[in-house]
mmCIF file of C-alpha atoms in Angstrom:
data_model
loop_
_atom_site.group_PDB
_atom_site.id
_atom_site.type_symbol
_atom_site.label_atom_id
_atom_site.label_comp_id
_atom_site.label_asym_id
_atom_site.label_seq_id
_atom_site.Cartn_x
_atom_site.Cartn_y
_atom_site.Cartn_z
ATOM 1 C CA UNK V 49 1.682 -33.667 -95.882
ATOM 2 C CA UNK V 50 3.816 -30.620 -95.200
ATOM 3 C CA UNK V 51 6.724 -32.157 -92.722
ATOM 4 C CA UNK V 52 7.598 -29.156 -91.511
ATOM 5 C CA UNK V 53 4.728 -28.016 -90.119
ATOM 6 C CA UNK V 54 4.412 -31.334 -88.742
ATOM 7 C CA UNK V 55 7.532 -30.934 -87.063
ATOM 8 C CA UNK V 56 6.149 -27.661 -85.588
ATOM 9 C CA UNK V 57 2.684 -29.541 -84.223
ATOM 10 C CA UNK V 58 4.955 -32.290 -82.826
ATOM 11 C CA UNK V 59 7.942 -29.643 -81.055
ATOM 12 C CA UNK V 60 4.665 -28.052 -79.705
ATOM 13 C CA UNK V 61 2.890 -31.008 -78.552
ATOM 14 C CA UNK V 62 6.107 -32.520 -76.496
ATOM 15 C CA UNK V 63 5.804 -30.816 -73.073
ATOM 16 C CA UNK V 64 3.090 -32.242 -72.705
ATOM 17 C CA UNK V 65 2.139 -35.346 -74.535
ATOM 18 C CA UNK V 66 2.583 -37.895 -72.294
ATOM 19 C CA UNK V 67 -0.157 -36.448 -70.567
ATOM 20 C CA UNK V 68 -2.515 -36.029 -73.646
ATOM 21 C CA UNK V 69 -1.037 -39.470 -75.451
ATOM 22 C CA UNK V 70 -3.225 -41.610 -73.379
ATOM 23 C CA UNK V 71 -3.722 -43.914 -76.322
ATOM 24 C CA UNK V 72 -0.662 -43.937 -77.988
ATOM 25 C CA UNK V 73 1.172 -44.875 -74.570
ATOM 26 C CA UNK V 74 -2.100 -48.040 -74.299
ATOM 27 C CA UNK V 75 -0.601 -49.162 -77.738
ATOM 28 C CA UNK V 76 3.017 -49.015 -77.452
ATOM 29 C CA UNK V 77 2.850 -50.790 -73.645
ATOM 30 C CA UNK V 78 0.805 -53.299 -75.520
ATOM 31 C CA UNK V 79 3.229 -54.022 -78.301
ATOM 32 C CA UNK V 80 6.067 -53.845 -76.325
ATOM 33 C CA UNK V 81 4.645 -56.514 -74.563
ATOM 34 C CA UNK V 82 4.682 -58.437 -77.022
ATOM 35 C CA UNK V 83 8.207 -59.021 -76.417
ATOM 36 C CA UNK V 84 8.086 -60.923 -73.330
ATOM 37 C CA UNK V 85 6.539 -63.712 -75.352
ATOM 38 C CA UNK V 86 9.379 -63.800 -78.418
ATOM 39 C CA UNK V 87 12.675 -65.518 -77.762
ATOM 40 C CA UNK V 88 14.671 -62.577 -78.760
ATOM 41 C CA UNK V 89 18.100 -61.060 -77.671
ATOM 42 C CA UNK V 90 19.189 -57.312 -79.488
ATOM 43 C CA UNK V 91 22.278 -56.127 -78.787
ATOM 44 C CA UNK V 92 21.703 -52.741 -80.480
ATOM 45 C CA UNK V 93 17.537 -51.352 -80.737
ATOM 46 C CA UNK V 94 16.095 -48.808 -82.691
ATOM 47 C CA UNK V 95 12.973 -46.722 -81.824
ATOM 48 C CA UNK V 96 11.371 -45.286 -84.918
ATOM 49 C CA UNK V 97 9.605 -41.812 -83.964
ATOM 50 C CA UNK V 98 10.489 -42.703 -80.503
ATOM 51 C CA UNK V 99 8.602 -38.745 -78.958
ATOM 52 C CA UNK V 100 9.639 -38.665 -75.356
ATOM 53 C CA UNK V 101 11.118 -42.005 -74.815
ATOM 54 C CA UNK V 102 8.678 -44.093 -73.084
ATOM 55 C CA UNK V 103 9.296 -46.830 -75.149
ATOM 56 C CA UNK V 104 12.986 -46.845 -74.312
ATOM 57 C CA UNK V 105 12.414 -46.931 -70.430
ATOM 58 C CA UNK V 106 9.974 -49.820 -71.138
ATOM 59 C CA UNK V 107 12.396 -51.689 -73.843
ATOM 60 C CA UNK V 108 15.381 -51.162 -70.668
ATOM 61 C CA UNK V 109 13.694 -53.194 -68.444
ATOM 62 C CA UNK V 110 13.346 -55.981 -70.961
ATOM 63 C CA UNK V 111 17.047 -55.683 -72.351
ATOM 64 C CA UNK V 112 18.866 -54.119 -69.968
ATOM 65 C CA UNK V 113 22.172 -54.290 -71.619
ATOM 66 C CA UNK V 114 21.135 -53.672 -75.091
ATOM 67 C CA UNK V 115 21.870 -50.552 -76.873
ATOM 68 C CA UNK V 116 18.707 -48.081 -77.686
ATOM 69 C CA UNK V 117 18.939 -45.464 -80.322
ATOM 70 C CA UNK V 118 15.643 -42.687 -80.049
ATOM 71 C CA UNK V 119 14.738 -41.208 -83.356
ATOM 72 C CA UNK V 120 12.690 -38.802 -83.872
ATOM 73 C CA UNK V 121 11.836 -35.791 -86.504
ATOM 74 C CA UNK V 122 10.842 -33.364 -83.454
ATOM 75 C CA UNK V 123 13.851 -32.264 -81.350
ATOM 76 C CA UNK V 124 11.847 -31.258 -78.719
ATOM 77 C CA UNK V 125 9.947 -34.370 -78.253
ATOM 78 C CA UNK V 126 14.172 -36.013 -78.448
ATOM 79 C CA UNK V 127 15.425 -33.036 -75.281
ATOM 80 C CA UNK V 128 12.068 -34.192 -73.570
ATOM 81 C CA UNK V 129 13.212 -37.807 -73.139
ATOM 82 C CA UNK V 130 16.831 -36.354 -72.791
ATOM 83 C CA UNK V 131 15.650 -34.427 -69.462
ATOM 84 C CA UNK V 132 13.972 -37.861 -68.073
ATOM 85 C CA UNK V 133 17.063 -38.981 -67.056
ATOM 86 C CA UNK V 134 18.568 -37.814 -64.053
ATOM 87 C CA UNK V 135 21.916 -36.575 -63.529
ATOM 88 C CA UNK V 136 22.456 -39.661 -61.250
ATOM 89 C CA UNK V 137 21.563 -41.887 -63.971
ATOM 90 C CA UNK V 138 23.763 -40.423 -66.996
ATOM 91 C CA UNK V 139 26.782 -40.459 -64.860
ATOM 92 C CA UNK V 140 26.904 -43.681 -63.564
ATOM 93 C CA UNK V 141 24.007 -45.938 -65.632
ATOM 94 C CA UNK V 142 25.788 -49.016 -67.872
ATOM 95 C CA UNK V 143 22.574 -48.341 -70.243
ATOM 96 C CA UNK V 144 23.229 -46.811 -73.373
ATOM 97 C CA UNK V 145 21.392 -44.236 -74.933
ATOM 98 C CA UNK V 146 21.750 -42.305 -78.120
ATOM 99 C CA UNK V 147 19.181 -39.391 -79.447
ATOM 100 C CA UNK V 148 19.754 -38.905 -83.171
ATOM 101 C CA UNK V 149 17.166 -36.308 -84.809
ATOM 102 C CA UNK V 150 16.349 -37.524 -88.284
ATOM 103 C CA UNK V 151 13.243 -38.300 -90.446
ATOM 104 C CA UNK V 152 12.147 -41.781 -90.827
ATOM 105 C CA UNK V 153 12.034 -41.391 -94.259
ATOM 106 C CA UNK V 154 15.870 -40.735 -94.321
ATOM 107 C CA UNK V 155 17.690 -42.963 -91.965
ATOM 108 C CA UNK V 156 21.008 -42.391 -91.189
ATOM 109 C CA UNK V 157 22.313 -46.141 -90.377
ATOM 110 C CA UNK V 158 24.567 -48.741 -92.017
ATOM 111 C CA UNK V 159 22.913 -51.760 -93.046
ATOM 112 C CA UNK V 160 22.528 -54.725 -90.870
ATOM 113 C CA UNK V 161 22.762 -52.160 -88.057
ATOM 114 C CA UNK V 162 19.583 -53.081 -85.430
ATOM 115 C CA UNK V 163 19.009 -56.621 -84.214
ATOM 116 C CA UNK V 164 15.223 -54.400 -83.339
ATOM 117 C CA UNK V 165 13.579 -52.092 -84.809
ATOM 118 C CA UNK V 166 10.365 -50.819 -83.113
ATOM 119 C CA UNK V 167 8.136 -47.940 -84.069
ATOM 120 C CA UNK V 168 4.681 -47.407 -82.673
ATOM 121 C CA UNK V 169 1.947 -44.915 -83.709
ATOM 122 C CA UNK V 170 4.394 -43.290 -86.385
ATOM 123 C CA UNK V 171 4.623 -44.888 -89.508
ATOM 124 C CA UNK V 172 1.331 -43.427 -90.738
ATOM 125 C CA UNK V 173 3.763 -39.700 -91.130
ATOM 126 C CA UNK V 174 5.854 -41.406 -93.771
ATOM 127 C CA UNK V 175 5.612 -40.420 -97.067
ATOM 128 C CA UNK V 176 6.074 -43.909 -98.695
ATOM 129 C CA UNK V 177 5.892 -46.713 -96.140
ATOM 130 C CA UNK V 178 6.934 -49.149 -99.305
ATOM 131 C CA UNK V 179 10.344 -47.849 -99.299
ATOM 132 C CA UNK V 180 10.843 -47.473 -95.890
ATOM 133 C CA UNK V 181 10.136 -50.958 -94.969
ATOM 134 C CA UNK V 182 12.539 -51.497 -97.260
ATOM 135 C CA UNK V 183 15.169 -49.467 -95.798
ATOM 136 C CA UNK V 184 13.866 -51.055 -92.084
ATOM 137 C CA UNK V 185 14.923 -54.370 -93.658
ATOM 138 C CA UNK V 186 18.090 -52.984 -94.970
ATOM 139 C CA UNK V 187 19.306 -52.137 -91.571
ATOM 140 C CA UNK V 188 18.255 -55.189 -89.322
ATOM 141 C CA UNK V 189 20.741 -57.600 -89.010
ATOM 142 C CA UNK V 190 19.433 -61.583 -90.203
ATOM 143 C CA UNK V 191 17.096 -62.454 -88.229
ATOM 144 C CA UNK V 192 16.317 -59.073 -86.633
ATOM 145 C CA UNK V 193 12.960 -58.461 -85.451
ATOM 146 C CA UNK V 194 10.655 -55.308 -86.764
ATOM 147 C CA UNK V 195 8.147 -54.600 -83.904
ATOM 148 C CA UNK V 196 5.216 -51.849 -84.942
ATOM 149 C CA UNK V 197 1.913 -50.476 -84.524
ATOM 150 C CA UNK V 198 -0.039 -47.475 -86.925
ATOM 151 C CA UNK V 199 -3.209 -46.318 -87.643
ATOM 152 C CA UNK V 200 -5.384 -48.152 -90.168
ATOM 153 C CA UNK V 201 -8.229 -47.347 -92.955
ATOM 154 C CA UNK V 202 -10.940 -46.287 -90.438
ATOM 155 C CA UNK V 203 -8.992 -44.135 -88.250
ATOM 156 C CA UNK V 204 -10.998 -40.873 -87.284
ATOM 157 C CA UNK V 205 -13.908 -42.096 -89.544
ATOM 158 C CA UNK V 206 -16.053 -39.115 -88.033
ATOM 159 C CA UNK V 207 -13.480 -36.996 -89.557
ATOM 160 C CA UNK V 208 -12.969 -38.530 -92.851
ATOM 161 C CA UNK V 209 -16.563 -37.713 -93.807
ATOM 162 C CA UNK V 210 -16.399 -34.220 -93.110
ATOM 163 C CA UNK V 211 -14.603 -31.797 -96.545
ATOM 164 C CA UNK V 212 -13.399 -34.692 -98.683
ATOM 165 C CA UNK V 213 -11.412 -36.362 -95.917
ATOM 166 C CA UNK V 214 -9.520 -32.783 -96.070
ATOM 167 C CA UNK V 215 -8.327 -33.099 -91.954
ATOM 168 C CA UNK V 216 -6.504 -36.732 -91.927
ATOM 169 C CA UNK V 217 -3.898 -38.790 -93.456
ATOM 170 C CA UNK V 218 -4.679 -41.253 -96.112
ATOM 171 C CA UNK V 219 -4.286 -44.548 -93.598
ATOM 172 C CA UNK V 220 -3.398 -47.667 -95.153
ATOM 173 C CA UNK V 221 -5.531 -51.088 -94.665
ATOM 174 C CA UNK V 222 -3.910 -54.403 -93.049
ATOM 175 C CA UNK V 223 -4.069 -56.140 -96.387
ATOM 176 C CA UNK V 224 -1.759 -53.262 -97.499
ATOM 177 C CA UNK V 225 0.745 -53.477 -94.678
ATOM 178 C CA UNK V 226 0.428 -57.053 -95.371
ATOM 179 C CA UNK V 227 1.495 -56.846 -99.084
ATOM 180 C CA UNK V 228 4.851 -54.173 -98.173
ATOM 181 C CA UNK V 229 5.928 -56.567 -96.265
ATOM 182 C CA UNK V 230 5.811 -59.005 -97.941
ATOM 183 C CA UNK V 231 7.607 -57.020 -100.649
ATOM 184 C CA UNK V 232 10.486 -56.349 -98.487
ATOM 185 C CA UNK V 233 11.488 -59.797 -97.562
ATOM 186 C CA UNK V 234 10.116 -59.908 -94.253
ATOM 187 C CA UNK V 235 8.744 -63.260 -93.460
ATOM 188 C CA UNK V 236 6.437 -64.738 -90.990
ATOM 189 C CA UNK V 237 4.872 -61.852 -90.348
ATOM 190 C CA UNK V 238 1.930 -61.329 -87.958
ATOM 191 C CA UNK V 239 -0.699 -58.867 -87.632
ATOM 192 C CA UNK V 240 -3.607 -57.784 -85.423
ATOM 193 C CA UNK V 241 -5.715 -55.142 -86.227
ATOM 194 C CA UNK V 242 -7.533 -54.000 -82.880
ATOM 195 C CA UNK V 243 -10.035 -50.566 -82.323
ATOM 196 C CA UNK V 244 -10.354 -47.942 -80.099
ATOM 197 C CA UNK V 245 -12.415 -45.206 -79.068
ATOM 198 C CA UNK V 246 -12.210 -42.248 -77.084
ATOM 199 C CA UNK V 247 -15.175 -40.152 -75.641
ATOM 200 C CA UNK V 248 -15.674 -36.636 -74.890
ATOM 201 C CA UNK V 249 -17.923 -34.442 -73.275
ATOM 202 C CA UNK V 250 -17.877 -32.339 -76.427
ATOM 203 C CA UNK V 251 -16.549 -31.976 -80.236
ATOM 204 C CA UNK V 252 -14.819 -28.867 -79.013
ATOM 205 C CA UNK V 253 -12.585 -31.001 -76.393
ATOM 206 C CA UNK V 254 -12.278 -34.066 -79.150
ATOM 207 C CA UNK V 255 -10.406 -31.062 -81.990
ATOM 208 C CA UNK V 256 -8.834 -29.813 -79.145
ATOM 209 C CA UNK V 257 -6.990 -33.417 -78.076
ATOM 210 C CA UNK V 258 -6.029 -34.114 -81.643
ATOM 211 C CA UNK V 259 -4.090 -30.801 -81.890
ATOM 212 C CA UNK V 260 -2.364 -31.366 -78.875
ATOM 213 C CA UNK V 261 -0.870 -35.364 -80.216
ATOM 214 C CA UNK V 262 -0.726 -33.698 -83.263
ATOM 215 C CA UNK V 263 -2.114 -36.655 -85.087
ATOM 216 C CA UNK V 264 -4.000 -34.952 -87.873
ATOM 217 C CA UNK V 265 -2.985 -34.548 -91.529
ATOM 218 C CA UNK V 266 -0.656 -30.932 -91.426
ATOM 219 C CA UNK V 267 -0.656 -28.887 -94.412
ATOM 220 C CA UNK V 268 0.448 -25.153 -95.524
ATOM 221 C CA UNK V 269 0.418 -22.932 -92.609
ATOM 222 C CA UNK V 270 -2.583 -21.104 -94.294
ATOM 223 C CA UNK V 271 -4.889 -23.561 -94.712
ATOM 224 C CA UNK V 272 -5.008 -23.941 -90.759
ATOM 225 C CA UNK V 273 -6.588 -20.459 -90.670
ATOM 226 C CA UNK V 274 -10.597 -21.442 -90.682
ATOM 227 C CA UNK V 275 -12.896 -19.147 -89.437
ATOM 228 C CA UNK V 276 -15.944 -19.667 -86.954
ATOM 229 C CA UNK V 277 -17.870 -20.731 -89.473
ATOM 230 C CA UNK V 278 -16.370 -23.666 -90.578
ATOM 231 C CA UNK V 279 -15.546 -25.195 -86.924
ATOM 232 C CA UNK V 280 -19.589 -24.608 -86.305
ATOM 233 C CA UNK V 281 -20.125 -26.791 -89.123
ATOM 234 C CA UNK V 282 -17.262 -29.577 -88.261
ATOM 235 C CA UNK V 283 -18.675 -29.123 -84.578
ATOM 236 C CA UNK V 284 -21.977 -30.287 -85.762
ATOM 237 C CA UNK V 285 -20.595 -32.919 -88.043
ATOM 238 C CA UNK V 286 -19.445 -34.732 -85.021
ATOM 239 C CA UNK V 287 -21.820 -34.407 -83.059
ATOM 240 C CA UNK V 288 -23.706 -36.559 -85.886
ATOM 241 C CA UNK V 289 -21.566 -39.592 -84.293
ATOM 242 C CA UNK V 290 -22.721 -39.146 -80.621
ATOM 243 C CA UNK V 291 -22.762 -42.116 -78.639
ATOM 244 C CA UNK V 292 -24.684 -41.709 -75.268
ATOM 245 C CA UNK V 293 -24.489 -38.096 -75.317
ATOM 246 C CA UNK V 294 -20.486 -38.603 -76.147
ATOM 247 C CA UNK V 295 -18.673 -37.282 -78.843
ATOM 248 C CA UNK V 296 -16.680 -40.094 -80.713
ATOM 249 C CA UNK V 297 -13.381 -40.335 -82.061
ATOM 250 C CA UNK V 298 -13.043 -43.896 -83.832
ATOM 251 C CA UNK V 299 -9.293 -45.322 -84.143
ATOM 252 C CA UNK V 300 -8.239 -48.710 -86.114
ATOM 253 C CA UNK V 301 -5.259 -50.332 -85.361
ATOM 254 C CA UNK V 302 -2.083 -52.398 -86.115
ATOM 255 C CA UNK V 303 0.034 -54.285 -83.944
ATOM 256 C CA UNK V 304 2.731 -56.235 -86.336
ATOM 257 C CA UNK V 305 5.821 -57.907 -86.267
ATOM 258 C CA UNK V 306 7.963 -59.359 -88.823
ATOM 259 C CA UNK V 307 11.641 -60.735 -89.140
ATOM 260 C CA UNK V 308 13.979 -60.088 -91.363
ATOM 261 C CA UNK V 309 14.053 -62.942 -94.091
ATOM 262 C CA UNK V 310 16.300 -65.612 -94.808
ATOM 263 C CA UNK V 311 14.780 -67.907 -96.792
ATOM 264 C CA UNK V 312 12.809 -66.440 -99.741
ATOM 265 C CA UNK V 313 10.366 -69.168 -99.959
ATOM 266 C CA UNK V 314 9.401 -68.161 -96.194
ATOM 267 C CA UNK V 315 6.392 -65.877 -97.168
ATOM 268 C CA UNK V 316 3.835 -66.837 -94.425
ATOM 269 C CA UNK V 317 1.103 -63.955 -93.705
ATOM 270 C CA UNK V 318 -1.009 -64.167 -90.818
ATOM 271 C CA UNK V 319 -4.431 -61.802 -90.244
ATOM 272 C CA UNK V 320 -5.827 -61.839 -86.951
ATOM 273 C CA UNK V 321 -8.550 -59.785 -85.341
#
C-alpha cells in the first residue's frame, strides 16, 4: 500500500465523509456502545484513525471529563473535526481535546499513556497490525481497555475476484486478530465478527462510493489511470453479484475488545458470531 496516496484519497474524502461513511459511522456507534455495558473509567482516551471526530463527540458523552486525543494520518479529516466545534465551545468547554497528526504505525506516546484506546474501521491501513498491537499494549496503562472494529477476510468479495484481488487490501481473518492478540499480552479478549451489505442501483454508483471513503487498496499514482475498457469489464464483473436487480458490495466485520494483561496465564479467547 502506498501511504501517501492514501493520505491523498483520505484529505480528499474528508469534506464530505460523514455523509458518504454511512457504514463506518453504523460500526463505530455500535462499538462505542459497547461501552455502556463495561465498568470502565479513562482518564486520558485515544482514538486511532479518529477522521472527523465522531467518535470523540460520542466517547464525550460517555466520559465527560476524560481526556480524548484524535489521531489521524489525514490532516484534513483532523481540521474537519477541528471546525465541529464552535467558538462557544473551545472557549469555555472543561472537555479536552487534542488533534495530533501521525500514522498509526508510528505513535508518538509514552508508554502506559491511555487508560482507552479505540480505533474503528482503520486498522486494516496498517502495515503490520502484529507490531502495532504491540505498541497499543505498550501505551495503555494496566488494565486499560483496547476497543476496535476492521474489516475481515471477505470484505468486498465481489471485488477480490476481479484482477488477482488487484483493488483491495489483504484483510485479515478473526482467528488472526485472535492470535496478535494474544501475542501481545492482551487477555480476555472478545470478538464478534458481524456482515454487512450495501446496495446500489448500479456498479457505477458502488466504485463511485468506495472512492469517496477511500476504503480501497491505494497504490502508485499510475496504476489508478485505467482506461474505459477495463471499468466496462469490472462494471460487468459486478454486476455478476446482483441481488434483486442490486449491485452488491459484501463487508465482514470485527467488533473486539481486549485489556491490557496482568496475569500471563490470563489467555482466554472468545469467538462469537
Amino acid at each position: 500500500m502506498n501511504k501517501l496516496k492514501k493520505i491523498k484519497d483520505f484529505n480528499s474524502a474528508a469534506e464530505h465523509y460523514d455523509r458518504d461513511a454511512v457504514m463506518q459511522s453504523i460500526i463505530a456507534e455500535e462499538l462505542i456502545d459497547r461501552l455502556n455495558y463495561i465498568k470502565i473509567n479513562p482518564k486520558r482516551i485515544l482514538d486511532i484513525g479518529s477522521a472527523t471526530g465522531k467518535n470523540s463527540i460520542l466517547l464525550e458523552k460517555i466520559f465527560p471529563k476524560a481526556e480524548i486525543y484524535e489521531l489521524d494520518f489525514s490532516l484534513d479529516m483532523l481540521k474537519v473535526s477541528m471546525n465541529k466545534r464552535t467558538f462557544f465551545n473551545k472557549l469555555f468547554s472543561s472537555k479536552k481535546r487534542y488533534f495530533v497528526n501521525a500514522d498509526m504505525d508510528q505513535l508518538p506516546f509514552h508508554d502506559n499513556t491511555f487508560d482507552l484506546i479505540i480505533s474503528s474501521n482503520s486498522i486494516q491501513w496498517s502495515e503490520n497490525v502484529d507490531l502495532l498491537f504491540k505498541n497499543i499494549n505498550n501505551i495503555l496503562t494496566i488494565d486499560g481497555l483496547f476497543l476496535f472494529s476492521s474489516f475481515l477476510k471477505n470484505t468486498l468479495i465481489e471485488l477480490q475476484q476481479f484482477k488477482a484481488n488487484e483493488l483491495t487490501q489483504n484483510f485479515l481473518t478473526i482467528q488472526e486478530y485472535a492470535g496478535i492478540l494474544n501475542n501481545n499480552n492482551f487477555y480476555d479478549p472478545v470478538l464478534i465478527r458481524d456482515e454487512y451489505q450495501n446496495q446500489y442501483d448500479d456498479a457505477l454508483s458502488a466504485l463511485r462510493d468506495l472512492k469517496k471513503i477511500g476504503v480501497t487498496k491505494s497504490e502508485d499514482s499510475n496504476k489508478s489511470l485505467r482506461g474505459k475498457n477495463y471499468l466496462l469489464k469490472l462494471i460487468d464483473h459486478l454486476d455478476q453479484f446482483k441481488k434483486n436487480n442490486k449491485n452488491i458490495l459484501s463487508y465482514e466485520v470485527i467488533l473486539g475488545h481486549a485489556w491490557k494483561i496482568r496475569n500471563a496465564e490470563e489467555h482466554v479467547i472468545r469467538l462469537m458470531k
